[in-house]
Coordinates of C-alpha atoms and ligand atoms in Angstrom, one line a residue:
Chain A
M22 CA 4.6 -35.0 17.4
N23 CA 2.3 -32.3 16.4
I24 CA 2.8 -30.6 13.0
W25 CA 2.3 -27.0 14.1
Q26 CA 5.0 -27.5 16.8
T27 CA 7.4 -28.9 14.2
V28 CA 6.7 -26.0 11.9
K29 CA 7.4 -23.6 14.7
L30 CA 10.7 -25.4 15.5
A31 CA 11.7 -25.3 11.8
V32 CA 11.0 -21.6 11.6
A33 CA 13.0 -21.0 14.7
G34 CA 15.8 -23.0 13.2
I35 CA 15.7 -20.9 10.0
R36 CA 15.7 -17.7 12.1
A37 CA 18.7 -18.9 14.1
N38 CA 20.7 -19.5 11.0
K39 CA 19.6 -16.5 8.8
L40 CA 22.4 -16.4 6.3
R41 CA 22.6 -20.1 5.7
S42 CA 18.8 -20.4 5.4
F43 CA 18.7 -17.5 2.9
L44 CA 21.5 -19.0 0.8
T45 CA 19.7 -22.3 0.9
M46 CA 16.5 -20.6 -0.2
L47 CA 18.2 -18.6 -2.8
G48 CA 18.1 -21.3 -5.4
V49 CA 14.3 -21.8 -4.9
I50 CA 13.8 -18.0 -4.8
I51 CA 15.6 -17.6 -8.2
G52 CA 13.9 -20.6 -9.6
V53 CA 10.4 -19.5 -8.7
A54 CA 11.0 -15.9 -9.8
A55 CA 12.4 -17.1 -13.1
V56 CA 9.4 -19.4 -13.8
I57 CA 7.0 -16.5 -13.1
V58 CA 8.9 -13.9 -15.0
L59 CA 9.6 -16.1 -18.1
V60 CA 6.2 -17.6 -18.3
S61 CA 4.5 -14.3 -17.9
I62 CA 6.6 -12.8 -20.6
G63 CA 5.7 -15.7 -22.8
E64 CA 2.0 -15.4 -22.0
G65 CA 2.2 -11.6 -22.4
T66 CA 3.7 -11.8 -25.8
S67 CA 1.2 -14.4 -26.8
K68 CA -1.6 -12.2 -25.6
S69 CA -0.4 -9.2 -27.4
V70 CA 0.1 -11.0 -30.7
T71 CA -3.3 -12.6 -30.4
G72 CA -4.8 -9.3 -29.5
K73 CA -3.3 -7.7 -32.6
I74 CA -4.5 -10.4 -34.9
Q75 CA -8.0 -10.2 -33.4
G76 CA -7.8 -6.5 -33.8
L77 CA -7.7 -7.0 -37.5
G78 CA -11.3 -8.0 -37.4
S79 CA -13.2 -10.9 -36.1
N80 CA -14.1 -14.0 -38.2
L81 CA -12.0 -12.6 -40.9
V82 CA -11.1 -14.4 -44.1
S83 CA -8.8 -12.7 -46.5
I84 CA -8.2 -13.4 -50.2
T85 CA -5.1 -12.4 -52.2
I86 CA -4.6 -12.8 -55.9
R87 CA -1.1 -12.9 -57.2
N88 CA -0.2 -10.6 -60.1
N89 CA 2.5 -12.7 -61.5
E90 CA 0.6 -15.9 -61.6
T91 CA -2.5 -14.8 -63.4
P92 CA -3.8 -12.0 -65.5
V93 CA -7.3 -12.6 -64.1
S94 CA -8.5 -10.1 -61.5
L95 CA -11.9 -9.5 -59.9
S96 CA -14.2 -6.5 -60.4
Y97 CA -15.8 -4.6 -57.5
D98 CA -19.3 -5.5 -58.5
E99 CA -18.7 -9.2 -58.9
I100 CA -17.0 -9.3 -55.5
M101 CA -19.9 -7.5 -53.9
D102 CA -22.3 -10.1 -55.4
W103 CA -20.9 -12.7 -52.9
K104 CA -22.6 -10.8 -50.1
A105 CA -25.8 -12.7 -51.0
R106 CA -24.1 -16.0 -50.0
P107 CA -24.9 -17.6 -46.7
G108 CA -22.6 -16.9 -43.8
I109 CA -21.1 -13.8 -45.3
L110 CA -21.6 -10.6 -43.2
G111 CA -19.5 -8.1 -45.0
I112 CA -17.0 -7.7 -47.8
A113 CA -14.2 -5.2 -48.0
P114 CA -12.2 -5.3 -51.3
V115 CA -9.1 -3.3 -51.2
I116 CA -6.8 -1.7 -53.8
N117 CA -3.3 -0.9 -52.6
G118 CA -0.8 1.7 -53.8
N119 CA 1.9 4.0 -52.8
V120 CA 1.3 7.8 -52.9
S121 CA 2.7 11.0 -51.7
V122 CA 0.5 13.3 -49.7
K123 CA 1.0 17.0 -49.5
Y124 CA -0.3 19.6 -47.1
G125 CA 0.9 23.1 -47.6
N126 CA 4.6 22.6 -48.1
K127 CA 4.8 19.4 -46.2
K128 CA 5.1 16.2 -48.1
Y129 CA 4.8 12.6 -46.8
D130 CA 5.1 9.3 -48.7
T131 CA 2.8 6.6 -47.5
S132 CA 0.6 3.8 -48.6
L133 CA -2.9 4.1 -49.9
E134 CA -5.9 1.8 -49.6
G135 CA -9.0 2.1 -51.8
I136 CA -11.8 0.8 -49.6
N137 CA -15.6 0.6 -49.3
S138 CA -17.9 1.3 -46.4
D139 CA -17.9 -2.3 -45.2
Y140 CA -14.2 -2.0 -44.4
E141 CA -14.9 -0.3 -41.2
Q142 CA -16.7 -3.3 -39.7
V143 CA -14.9 -6.0 -41.5
R144 CA -11.4 -4.8 -40.4
N145 CA -12.7 -3.4 -37.1
F146 CA -11.1 0.0 -38.0
H147 CA -12.9 3.2 -37.1
V148 CA -12.4 6.9 -37.3
Q149 CA -11.6 8.9 -34.1
Q150 CA -12.9 12.1 -35.8
G151 CA -15.0 12.9 -38.8
R152 CA -16.7 10.2 -40.7
F153 CA -15.9 6.9 -42.5
V154 CA -16.3 6.2 -46.2
I155 CA -20.0 5.8 -47.1
P156 CA -21.5 4.1 -50.2
T157 CA -22.2 7.4 -52.1
D158 CA -18.5 8.2 -51.9
L159 CA -18.0 5.2 -54.1
S160 CA -20.9 5.9 -56.4
F161 CA -19.7 9.5 -57.1
R162 CA -16.0 8.8 -56.9
Q163 CA -15.7 11.4 -54.2
K164 CA -12.2 12.8 -53.7
I165 CA -12.3 12.4 -49.9
V166 CA -9.6 10.8 -47.7
L167 CA -9.3 9.3 -44.3
L168 CA -5.9 9.9 -42.7
G169 CA -4.0 7.4 -40.6
A170 CA -3.0 8.7 -37.2
E171 CA 0.7 8.7 -38.1
V172 CA 0.1 10.5 -41.4
A173 CA -1.9 13.1 -39.7
R174 CA 0.8 13.7 -37.1
Q175 CA 3.4 14.1 -39.9
L176 CA 1.4 16.6 -41.9
F177 CA -0.7 18.4 -39.3
G178 CA 1.1 18.0 -36.1
Q179 CA -1.4 18.7 -33.3
I180 CA -3.9 20.5 -35.7
D181 CA -7.3 18.7 -36.4
P182 CA -7.0 17.7 -40.1
V183 CA -10.7 17.0 -40.6
G184 CA -12.1 19.6 -43.1
E185 CA -8.7 20.4 -44.5
T186 CA -7.6 19.6 -48.1
V187 CA -4.5 17.7 -49.0
K188 CA -2.9 16.8 -52.4
I189 CA -2.5 13.1 -53.2
N190 CA -0.3 12.6 -56.2
G191 CA -1.1 16.1 -57.1
E192 CA -4.9 15.9 -56.9
N193 CA -7.0 17.7 -54.2
F194 CA -8.7 15.5 -51.6
K195 CA -10.8 16.6 -48.7
V196 CA -10.0 15.1 -45.4
V197 CA -13.3 13.8 -43.9
G198 CA -12.0 11.5 -41.2
L199 CA -9.0 10.8 -38.9
L200 CA -8.5 7.1 -38.3
E201 CA -8.1 5.7 -34.8
E202 CA -4.7 4.7 -33.5
K203 CA -4.1 1.0 -33.9
G204 CA -0.5 1.0 -32.7
G205 CA 2.3 -1.1 -34.2
A206 CA 0.6 -3.9 -36.0
A207 CA 1.8 -7.5 -36.5
F208 CA 2.5 -6.7 -40.1
G209 CA 3.6 -3.1 -40.9
S210 CA 2.0 -0.1 -39.3
N211 CA -1.7 0.4 -39.5
D212 CA -1.4 4.0 -38.7
D213 CA 0.9 4.9 -41.6
K214 CA -1.6 4.9 -44.4
V215 CA -4.5 6.9 -46.0
M216 CA -7.8 5.5 -47.3
I217 CA -10.0 6.8 -50.1
P218 CA -13.1 5.4 -51.8
L219 CA -12.2 2.3 -53.9
T220 CA -13.6 3.7 -57.1
T221 CA -11.6 6.9 -56.7
A222 CA -8.5 4.8 -56.0
E223 CA -9.0 2.9 -59.3
R224 CA -8.8 6.2 -61.2
L225 CA -6.0 7.7 -59.1
L226 CA -3.8 4.7 -59.3
N227 CA -5.0 3.8 -62.8
S228 CA -5.5 0.2 -61.6
K229 CA -8.0 -2.2 -62.9
G230 CA -9.2 -5.1 -60.9
I231 CA -9.0 -6.0 -57.3
R232 CA -6.4 -8.4 -55.8
T233 CA -7.2 -8.2 -52.1
V234 CA -10.5 -8.9 -50.4
Y235 CA -11.4 -9.1 -46.8
V236 CA -14.5 -11.1 -46.0
Q237 CA -16.2 -11.2 -42.6
A238 CA -18.1 -14.4 -41.8
A239 CA -21.3 -14.0 -39.8
S240 CA -19.9 -16.2 -37.0
A241 CA -16.9 -18.3 -36.0
E242 CA -18.9 -21.4 -37.1
D243 CA -19.5 -19.9 -40.6
V244 CA -15.8 -19.3 -41.2
D245 CA -15.1 -22.8 -42.6
S246 CA -18.0 -22.8 -45.0
V247 CA -17.1 -19.3 -46.2
V248 CA -13.6 -20.4 -46.9
A249 CA -14.9 -23.4 -48.8
Q250 CA -17.3 -21.3 -50.9
L251 CA -14.6 -18.7 -51.7
D252 CA -12.1 -21.3 -52.6
N253 CA -14.7 -22.8 -55.0
L254 CA -15.6 -19.5 -56.6
L255 CA -12.0 -18.5 -57.1
Y256 CA -11.0 -21.9 -58.6
K257 CA -13.9 -21.7 -61.1
K258 CA -12.7 -18.3 -62.2
I259 CA -9.0 -18.6 -62.1
K260 CA -8.4 -22.3 -62.5
N261 CA -5.0 -22.1 -60.8
T262 CA -4.7 -22.8 -57.2
D263 CA -1.2 -21.2 -57.1
A264 CA -2.6 -17.8 -58.2
Y265 CA -4.8 -17.1 -55.2
R266 CA -4.8 -17.7 -51.5
V267 CA -7.8 -17.8 -49.1
F268 CA -6.5 -17.1 -45.6
N269 CA -8.4 -18.0 -42.5
Q270 CA -7.6 -15.7 -39.5
A271 CA -8.7 -18.3 -37.0
E272 CA -6.2 -20.8 -38.4
M273 CA -3.5 -18.2 -38.3
L274 CA -4.4 -17.5 -34.7
A275 CA -4.2 -21.1 -33.9
T276 CA -0.7 -21.4 -35.4
V277 CA 0.5 -18.3 -33.6
N278 CA -0.9 -19.6 -30.3
Q279 CA 0.8 -22.9 -30.8
V280 CA 4.1 -21.3 -31.4
T281 CA 3.9 -18.9 -28.5
G282 CA 2.5 -21.7 -26.3
T283 CA 5.6 -23.8 -27.1
L284 CA 7.8 -20.9 -26.4
T285 CA 6.1 -20.3 -23.0
V286 CA 6.5 -23.9 -22.1
M287 CA 10.1 -23.9 -23.1
L288 CA 10.8 -20.8 -21.1
G289 CA 9.0 -22.2 -18.1
G290 CA 11.0 -25.5 -18.5
I291 CA 14.3 -23.7 -18.5
A292 CA 13.3 -21.8 -15.4
G293 CA 12.1 -25.0 -13.9
I294 CA 15.5 -26.5 -14.2
S295 CA 16.9 -23.7 -12.0
L296 CA 14.3 -24.7 -9.4
L297 CA 15.6 -28.2 -9.5
V298 CA 19.1 -26.8 -8.9
G299 CA 17.6 -25.0 -5.9
G300 CA 16.3 -28.3 -4.7
I301 CA 19.8 -29.8 -4.9
G302 CA 21.0 -26.9 -2.7
I303 CA 18.3 -27.8 -0.1
M304 CA 19.4 -31.4 -0.1
N305 CA 23.0 -30.5 0.3
I306 CA 22.4 -28.2 3.3
M307 CA 20.0 -30.7 4.8
L308 CA 22.6 -33.5 4.6
V309 CA 25.0 -31.2 6.4
S310 CA 22.3 -30.4 9.0
V311 CA 21.5 -34.1 9.6
T312 CA 25.1 -34.8 10.4
E313 CA 25.4 -31.7 12.6
R314 CA 22.3 -32.7 14.5
T315 CA 23.1 -36.4 14.9
R316 CA 23.2 -36.1 18.7
E317 CA 19.9 -34.2 18.7
I318 CA 18.3 -37.0 16.7
G319 CA 19.7 -39.5 19.2
I320 CA 18.2 -37.6 22.1
R321 CA 14.8 -37.3 20.4
K322 CA 14.8 -41.1 19.7
A323 CA 15.9 -41.9 23.2
I324 CA 13.0 -40.1 24.8
G325 CA 10.5 -41.7 22.4
G326 CA 10.7 -40.1 19.0
K327 CA 9.8 -42.7 16.3
R328 CA 11.2 -42.9 12.8
R329 CA 8.2 -41.2 11.4
D330 CA 8.5 -38.3 13.9
I331 CA 12.1 -37.6 12.9
L332 CA 11.3 -38.1 9.2
R333 CA 8.4 -35.6 9.5
Q334 CA 10.5 -33.1 11.4
F335 CA 13.2 -32.9 8.7
L336 CA 10.7 -33.1 5.9
I337 CA 8.8 -30.2 7.4
E338 CA 12.0 -28.3 7.7
A339 CA 12.7 -28.8 4.0
L340 CA 9.2 -27.8 3.2
V341 CA 9.4 -24.6 5.4
V342 CA 12.7 -23.7 3.6
S343 CA 11.3 -24.4 0.1
S344 CA 8.0 -22.8 0.6
S345 CA 9.5 -19.7 2.3
G346 CA 11.8 -19.6 -0.8
G347 CA 8.7 -20.0 -2.9
V348 CA 6.9 -17.1 -1.3
L349 CA 9.9 -14.8 -1.6
G350 CA 10.3 -16.1 -5.2
I351 CA 6.8 -15.1 -6.0
L352 CA 7.3 -11.6 -4.7
A353 CA 10.6 -11.3 -6.7
G354 CA 8.8 -12.8 -9.7
L355 CA 5.9 -10.4 -9.5
G356 CA 8.3 -7.4 -9.2
G357 CA 10.5 -8.8 -12.0
A358 CA 7.6 -9.4 -14.3
R359 CA 6.3 -5.9 -13.8
I360 CA 9.7 -4.3 -14.5
I361 CA 10.4 -6.4 -17.5
G362 CA 6.9 -5.8 -18.7
S363 CA 7.3 -2.1 -18.6
V364 CA 10.8 -2.2 -20.2
M365 CA 9.6 -4.4 -23.1
S366 CA 6.2 -2.7 -23.0
I367 CA 4.2 -5.9 -23.1
E368 CA 1.4 -6.8 -20.8
T369 CA 2.7 -9.4 -18.3
G370 CA -0.3 -10.1 -16.3
V371 CA 1.0 -12.8 -14.0
S372 CA -1.8 -15.4 -13.7
L373 CA -2.7 -17.1 -10.5
Q374 CA -2.1 -20.4 -12.2
I375 CA 1.6 -19.6 -12.9
I376 CA 2.0 -18.5 -9.3
G377 CA 0.3 -21.6 -8.1
L378 CA 2.3 -23.8 -10.4
A379 CA 5.7 -22.3 -9.5
F380 CA 4.9 -22.5 -5.8
G381 CA 3.6 -26.0 -6.1
F382 CA 6.8 -27.0 -7.9
A383 CA 8.9 -25.4 -5.2
V384 CA 7.0 -27.3 -2.5
L385 CA 7.4 -30.5 -4.5
V386 CA 11.2 -29.8 -4.9
G387 CA 11.3 -29.4 -1.1
I388 CA 9.6 -32.8 -0.6
V389 CA 11.7 -34.6 -3.3
F390 CA 15.0 -33.3 -2.1
G391 CA 14.1 -33.3 1.5
I392 CA 13.1 -36.9 1.7
Y393 CA 16.5 -38.4 1.3
P394 CA 18.2 -36.4 4.1
A395 CA 15.1 -36.8 6.3
N396 CA 15.1 -40.5 5.8
K397 CA 18.8 -40.7 6.6
A398 CA 18.0 -38.9 9.9
A399 CA 15.1 -41.2 10.7
K400 CA 17.2 -44.3 10.2
L401 CA 20.0 -43.3 12.5
N402 CA 20.7 -45.8 15.2
P403 CA 19.8 -44.1 18.5
I404 CA 22.9 -45.3 20.5
E405 CA 25.4 -44.3 17.8
A406 CA 23.6 -41.0 17.4
L407 CA 23.8 -40.4 21.2
R408 CA 27.5 -41.2 21.1
F409 CA 28.2 -38.8 18.3
Q410 CA 30.4 -35.8 19.3
Chain B
M10 CA 9.6 -55.6 37.2
I11 CA 12.8 -56.1 35.2
K12 CA 14.0 -59.6 34.4
L13 CA 17.1 -60.2 32.3
K14 CA 17.8 -63.8 31.4
N15 CA 21.1 -64.8 29.8
I16 CA 21.5 -61.6 27.9
S17 CA 24.5 -61.4 25.6
K18 CA 25.5 -58.6 23.3
Y19 CA 28.1 -59.0 20.6
Y20 CA 29.7 -56.3 18.6
Q21 CA 31.3 -57.1 15.3
T22 CA 34.2 -54.9 14.4
G23 CA 35.9 -56.1 11.3
S24 CA 36.7 -59.8 11.8
I25 CA 36.8 -59.4 15.6
T26 CA 33.7 -60.2 17.7
I27 CA 33.6 -58.3 21.0
T28 CA 31.4 -59.7 23.7
A29 CA 30.2 -56.6 25.5
L30 CA 27.7 -58.5 27.7
D31 CA 28.1 -62.2 28.5
R32 CA 25.0 -64.1 29.6
V33 CA 23.8 -61.5 32.1
T34 CA 20.9 -62.5 34.3
L35 CA 19.4 -59.9 36.6
D36 CA 16.2 -59.3 38.5
I37 CA 15.2 -55.8 39.6
S38 CA 12.0 -55.3 41.6
A39 CA 9.8 -52.3 41.4
G40 CA 10.9 -49.5 43.8
E41 CA 14.5 -50.7 44.0
M42 CA 17.4 -48.3 43.8
L43 CA 20.6 -49.9 42.6
A44 CA 24.0 -49.0 41.2
I45 CA 25.9 -50.8 38.5
I46 CA 29.6 -50.3 38.8
G47 CA 32.6 -51.6 37.0
P48 CA 35.8 -50.4 35.2
S49 CA 35.7 -48.6 31.9
G50 CA 34.9 -50.9 29.0
S51 CA 33.3 -53.5 31.3
G52 CA 29.9 -53.2 29.6
K53 CA 28.0 -50.8 31.9
S54 CA 26.7 -48.6 29.1
T55 CA 25.8 -51.6 27.0
L56 CA 23.8 -53.0 29.8
M57 CA 22.1 -49.7 30.3
N58 CA 21.2 -49.6 26.6
M59 CA 19.6 -53.0 27.0
L60 CA 17.7 -52.0 30.1
G61 CA 16.7 -48.7 28.5
C62 CA 15.4 -50.4 25.3
L63 CA 17.7 -48.4 23.2
D64 CA 19.1 -51.6 21.8
V65 CA 18.1 -55.2 21.7
P66 CA 20.4 -58.1 22.9
S67 CA 22.0 -60.5 20.6
E68 CA 20.8 -63.4 22.7
G69 CA 18.6 -63.8 25.8
Q70 CA 15.3 -62.5 27.1
Y71 CA 14.3 -59.2 28.6
H72 CA 10.9 -58.9 30.4
L73 CA 9.9 -55.4 31.3
E74 CA 6.8 -55.3 33.5
G75 CA 6.0 -58.8 32.2
K76 CA 6.4 -57.9 28.5
E77 CA 9.1 -59.5 26.4
V78 CA 10.9 -56.7 24.7
S79 CA 14.1 -58.2 23.3
K80 CA 12.7 -58.9 19.9
L81 CA 10.8 -55.7 19.3
Q82 CA 11.2 -53.4 16.3
E83 CA 12.7 -49.9 16.6
D84 CA 9.4 -47.9 16.7
D85 CA 7.9 -50.3 19.3
L86 CA 11.0 -49.8 21.4
A87 CA 10.7 -46.0 21.0
E88 CA 7.2 -46.3 22.4
I89 CA 8.3 -48.3 25.4
R90 CA 11.1 -45.9 26.1
N91 CA 8.6 -43.1 26.0
Q92 CA 6.2 -44.8 28.4
K93 CA 8.3 -46.7 30.8
I94 CA 11.8 -45.2 31.0
G95 CA 13.3 -41.9 31.9
F96 CA 16.9 -41.3 30.9
V97 CA 19.5 -39.2 32.7
F98 CA 22.8 -38.9 30.9
Q99 CA 26.2 -37.9 32.1
N100 CA 26.4 -35.0 29.6
F101 CA 22.7 -34.0 30.1
N102 CA 21.8 -34.4 26.4
L103 CA 19.4 -31.4 26.4
L104 CA 18.4 -29.8 23.1
N105 CA 20.3 -26.5 23.1
S106 CA 17.8 -24.7 20.9
L107 CA 14.9 -25.3 23.3
T108 CA 14.1 -23.8 26.6
A109 CA 14.0 -25.8 29.8
L110 CA 10.3 -26.1 29.6
E111 CA 10.3 -27.1 26.0
N112 CA 13.0 -29.8 26.7
V113 CA 10.8 -31.2 29.4
E114 CA 7.7 -31.2 27.2
L115 CA 9.5 -33.1 24.4
P116 CA 8.7 -36.7 25.6
L117 CA 5.1 -35.7 26.1
I118 CA 4.9 -34.3 22.6
Y119 CA 6.1 -37.6 21.3
R120 CA 3.5 -39.3 23.5
G121 CA 0.9 -37.2 21.6
L122 CA -0.5 -35.2 24.6
G123 CA -2.2 -31.9 24.1
A124 CA -0.5 -28.6 24.8
G125 CA -2.4 -27.9 28.0
E126 CA -1.7 -31.3 29.6
R127 CA 1.9 -31.1 28.6
R128 CA 2.4 -27.8 30.1
K129 CA 0.8 -28.8 33.4
M130 CA 2.9 -32.0 33.8
S131 CA 6.1 -30.2 32.8
L132 CA 5.6 -27.4 35.2
Q133 CA 5.0 -29.8 38.0
V134 CA 8.2 -31.8 37.5
L135 CA 10.2 -28.7 37.0
G136 CA 8.8 -27.5 40.3
M137 CA 9.9 -30.8 41.9
V138 CA 13.5 -30.3 40.8
G139 CA 13.4 -26.7 42.0
L140 CA 13.5 -24.9 38.6
S141 CA 10.2 -23.1 38.5
D142 CA 12.1 -19.9 38.1
R143 CA 14.2 -21.1 35.1
L144 CA 11.4 -22.3 32.7
H145 CA 12.4 -20.2 29.7
H146 CA 16.1 -20.4 30.0
K147 CA 18.0 -22.3 27.3
P148 CA 20.5 -24.9 28.5
A149 CA 23.5 -22.6 27.7
E150 CA 22.0 -20.1 30.3
L151 CA 22.0 -22.7 33.1
S152 CA 24.7 -24.2 35.3
G153 CA 25.6 -27.9 34.9
G154 CA 23.7 -28.8 38.0
Q155 CA 20.6 -27.0 36.7
Q156 CA 20.9 -28.6 33.3
Q157 CA 21.1 -32.0 35.0
R158 CA 18.0 -31.1 37.0
V159 CA 16.2 -30.2 33.7
A160 CA 17.2 -33.6 32.4
I161 CA 15.8 -35.3 35.4
A162 CA 12.6 -33.3 35.0
R163 CA 12.5 -34.5 31.4
A164 CA 13.0 -38.1 32.5
L165 CA 10.2 -37.7 35.0
A166 CA 7.7 -35.8 32.9
G167 CA 6.0 -38.8 31.4
N168 CA 5.8 -40.4 34.9
P169 CA 7.7 -43.6 33.9
P170 CA 8.3 -46.4 36.5
V171 CA 12.0 -46.6 35.7
I172 CA 14.7 -44.0 35.8
L173 CA 18.0 -44.9 34.2
A174 CA 20.9 -42.6 35.0
D175 CA 24.3 -43.2 33.3
E176 CA 27.0 -41.4 35.4
P177 CA 24.5 -38.6 36.3
T178 CA 27.0 -36.8 38.5
G179 CA 30.1 -37.4 36.3
N180 CA 30.1 -33.9 34.9
L181 CA 29.1 -32.1 38.0
D182 CA 30.9 -30.4 40.9
S183 CA 30.5 -32.3 44.2
R184 CA 27.8 -30.0 45.5
S185 CA 25.6 -30.2 42.4
G186 CA 26.3 -33.9 42.3
E187 CA 25.0 -34.2 45.9
E188 CA 21.9 -32.3 44.9
V189 CA 21.2 -34.6 42.0
M190 CA 21.7 -37.6 44.2
E191 CA 19.3 -36.2 46.7
I192 CA 16.7 -35.8 44.1
L193 CA 17.1 -39.3 42.8
K194 CA 16.9 -40.8 46.3
E195 CA 13.8 -38.7 47.0
L196 CA 12.3 -40.1 43.8
N197 CA 13.1 -43.6 44.9
R198 CA 11.4 -43.0 48.2
K199 CA 8.3 -42.0 46.2
G200 CA 8.4 -45.4 44.5
K201 CA 10.4 -45.0 41.3
T202 CA 12.8 -47.8 40.3
I203 CA 16.2 -46.1 39.9
I204 CA 19.2 -47.6 38.2
L205 CA 22.4 -45.7 38.5
I206 CA 25.5 -46.4 36.5
T207 CA 28.7 -45.1 38.1
H208 CA 32.3 -45.8 38.8
D209 CA 32.3 -43.5 41.8
P210 CA 32.4 -45.6 45.0
E211 CA 31.0 -42.7 47.0
I212 CA 27.9 -42.8 44.9
A213 CA 27.6 -46.5 45.1
K214 CA 27.7 -46.3 48.9
Q215 CA 24.5 -44.4 48.9
V216 CA 22.4 -47.2 47.5
R217 CA 21.2 -50.4 49.0
R218 CA 22.1 -52.7 46.1
V219 CA 25.2 -52.8 44.0
I220 CA 26.0 -54.8 40.9
R221 CA 29.6 -55.1 39.8
I222 CA 30.2 -55.9 36.2
Q223 CA 33.5 -57.0 34.7
D224 CA 34.2 -58.1 31.1
G225 CA 30.5 -58.2 30.4
Q226 CA 29.7 -60.5 33.3
I227 CA 28.1 -59.8 36.6
V228 CA 30.8 -60.6 39.2
F229 CA 29.0 -59.3 42.3
S230 CA 25.4 -58.6 43.2
G231 CA 24.2 -57.7 46.6
E232 CA 24.4 -55.1 49.4
V233 CA 27.6 -53.3 50.3
A234 CA 28.1 -52.4 53.8
Ligands
LIG526 N1 28.9 -49.9 19.1 C1 30.0 -50.7 19.5 N2 30.7 -51.3 18.5 C2 31.8 -52.1 18.9 N3 32.1 -52.3 20.2 C3 31.4 -51.7 21.1 C4 30.3 -50.8 20.8 N4 29.8 -50.4 22.0 C5 30.6 -50.9 23.0 N5 31.6 -51.7 22.5 C6 32.5 -52.4 23.2 O1 31.9 -53.2 24.2 C7 32.6 -53.1 25.4 C8 31.7 -52.6 26.5 O2 31.5 -51.2 26.3 P1 30.6 -50.2 27.3 O3 29.3 -50.9 27.5 O4 30.6 -48.9 26.6 O5 31.5 -50.1 28.6 P2 31.5 -49.1 29.8 O6 30.3 -48.3 29.6 O7 31.5 -50.0 31.0 O8 32.7 -48.3 29.7 C9 33.8 -52.3 25.2 O9 34.9 -53.2 24.9 C10 33.5 -51.5 24.0 O10 34.6 -51.2 23.2
LIG527 MG1 30.1 -46.1 29.5

C-alpha cells in the first residue's frame, strides 16, 4: 500500500472527526508550544545576561582590593606601569564615591567614578555627546564631568547638558560629555552615575589609593596570562590572598552560561513531559479507534492487506496526528514566545533548532505511542475481525 | 483447481472442543459454479474461511492451483487471497469512508499496482456490474443491491480465478438478489470458479452442483434436479 495514499486516508479520517482529532492533537500542540516558549525564554534570558556581561568590555579582568583586609592600596602611577607588561591592552583604575550633583535648584544623589581615558575602551563605555576624559584632564585635575544618561534626565530633562556647569559636593564642574545609555545592567544601573578625572576625584573625595582596577587583555588567549601576572604582582605587594580578588570576565560568563543552560534544559524538560502526556492521549484515542475499526481491519486483511500494511496505516495515522499537532504547536509556540518576550521585554528569538527539536520530539511521540495500537491492529485475526459487530 | 483432503477444523472454547469441520474432502475444478448449503451452525462459513485462505485447517491438506496452502503464515495467506480469491460477503463489507471506486481499488493497492493501472482495472469492473455512474458515491449513498455490486466489482478487480460468495443475496430484496445472481452466473460463463454459500434452496437450484454439509461433514455432493 502506497504511503501517499495512506497519508491521504489518514488526513481524511482526521477531517471526518474534527473535534476528536483536535482534542487528540491538543496534548501535542500544548507540549510543542510549551517547549518552544520555555526554551526560547531560557535562551533569551541567557542571551541578554551574556550580552550585558560582554557589554562591560571584552577580555576584561577586574581587580578589587578590600578595605577591611589590608591597609595597602595602589597608586595610580604604579598601576599604569603594568601597561608595559605583555598581553595588557588597557588599564582603567577607578575610584568610587557617592556625591550629590546640583544644577540650578535641582539636586540629585548619585555615585561617582574617578576614571582615566583608557576607561572608554576597557569598559566599552562611550559618550553619546561631547567628549570623553582625556589624559590632560588627569594631569591638570580638570573639573570636568561626564553625566550618565539617567543623571542627565533627572537634572536637565530634555535639555542638552554638554557645556553646562553643575555643582558636585558644592564644587563647580563643567559638563563635557553625556554618556551613552547602557540600560539596566546586571549589577546596578550603568546610567545612574557621573564620571570625573581620577586625579580630580582623589581631591574631591579626599581618597588616597585605588581599590578597583579594570584591565583589558589584548585578546581572549591573553586573559589567563594577564590574570596570572596580576595575581603575582598583587601577592608580592599585599601578601594576603584574602585582601584582593582578580576577576576573570570569561570565567564569569562561563558560569552564567552554565547556570542559564541548566535552566533552559530544565524548562525544556518540563515542557517535554507535557509532550509525553500528549503522546499518551494519542495512544488512548488510537486504541479506541482500533476497536471501532476492527471490521475495517478485517476487510482490509481479507482482500489482501498484510500485517505491515495495517501497521503502516495506523502508524501513519498516529504520525499525521502528532505532526499536525506539532505544526500547530510550533505556530502557537512562536506566537506565545513573541507575546511573552514583549511582556517580559527579553529577546526570545526562537531558533530553528528548538523548532526542529520540538517537532522531532512530537513525531517521535507519535511513533512511540502509535506503535502499540498499530501493532494491535496488525495482529487482529481476520476472521474474528470480520465477525466483529 | 481446488483440492481439499481430510480437512478438519477444531475450535477450543474453554474445555470443550468443537469440531466445525470433520474430515472434509472436496474437489472443485476450474470454471465450476457450486453452492454449499446446510443448516445454521453446520460449518459452511468455516469451510468458506478455509477455501478463502482466511484461516488454516487444524488437520488436512489444501491445494489451491497445485499449491499447498494449509501450512502458510498469515502474510503469505494474505498474498494468496489478494491474487487468487475474490470475496463477496452477505453484509457487503465495504469501507464506509471510501467511495465505490476507492473500495474497488483497495485490493489493487495492496497488490502494489500504480494509480493509472488501478484506475483502469477498477473502472472496467465497475462498468461490468453496471455502476459506471456511481463511481464517487459512498456506500451509504447506494442501495443494498448497488453496494453488493460494488463488492462484486471489488472481488473481480484483481481478476482472481475464484469468487467466494457467502450468502451474497441474504441481505437483498428479491429483485436485487436476482440481479446479483445474474452477474455471478455471467461471471461463471466467462470462466470464473464460483463458490456460493447459501441456505436458500431457490439459489441452490440455479447452480449445477450442490454440496450439502451437516455437523461439519459433507453429506451430499452432486447435481440436484
Ligand atoms: N471462532 C470460533 N470459535 C468457536 N467456535 C466456532 C468459531 N467459529 C465457528 N464456531 C463453531 O463452529 C461451528 C460451525 O460454524 P459456522 O462455520 O459458522 O457455521 P455456519 O456458517 O454453517 O452457520 C458452529 O458450531 C460454531 O459455533
Ligand atoms: Mg455462516
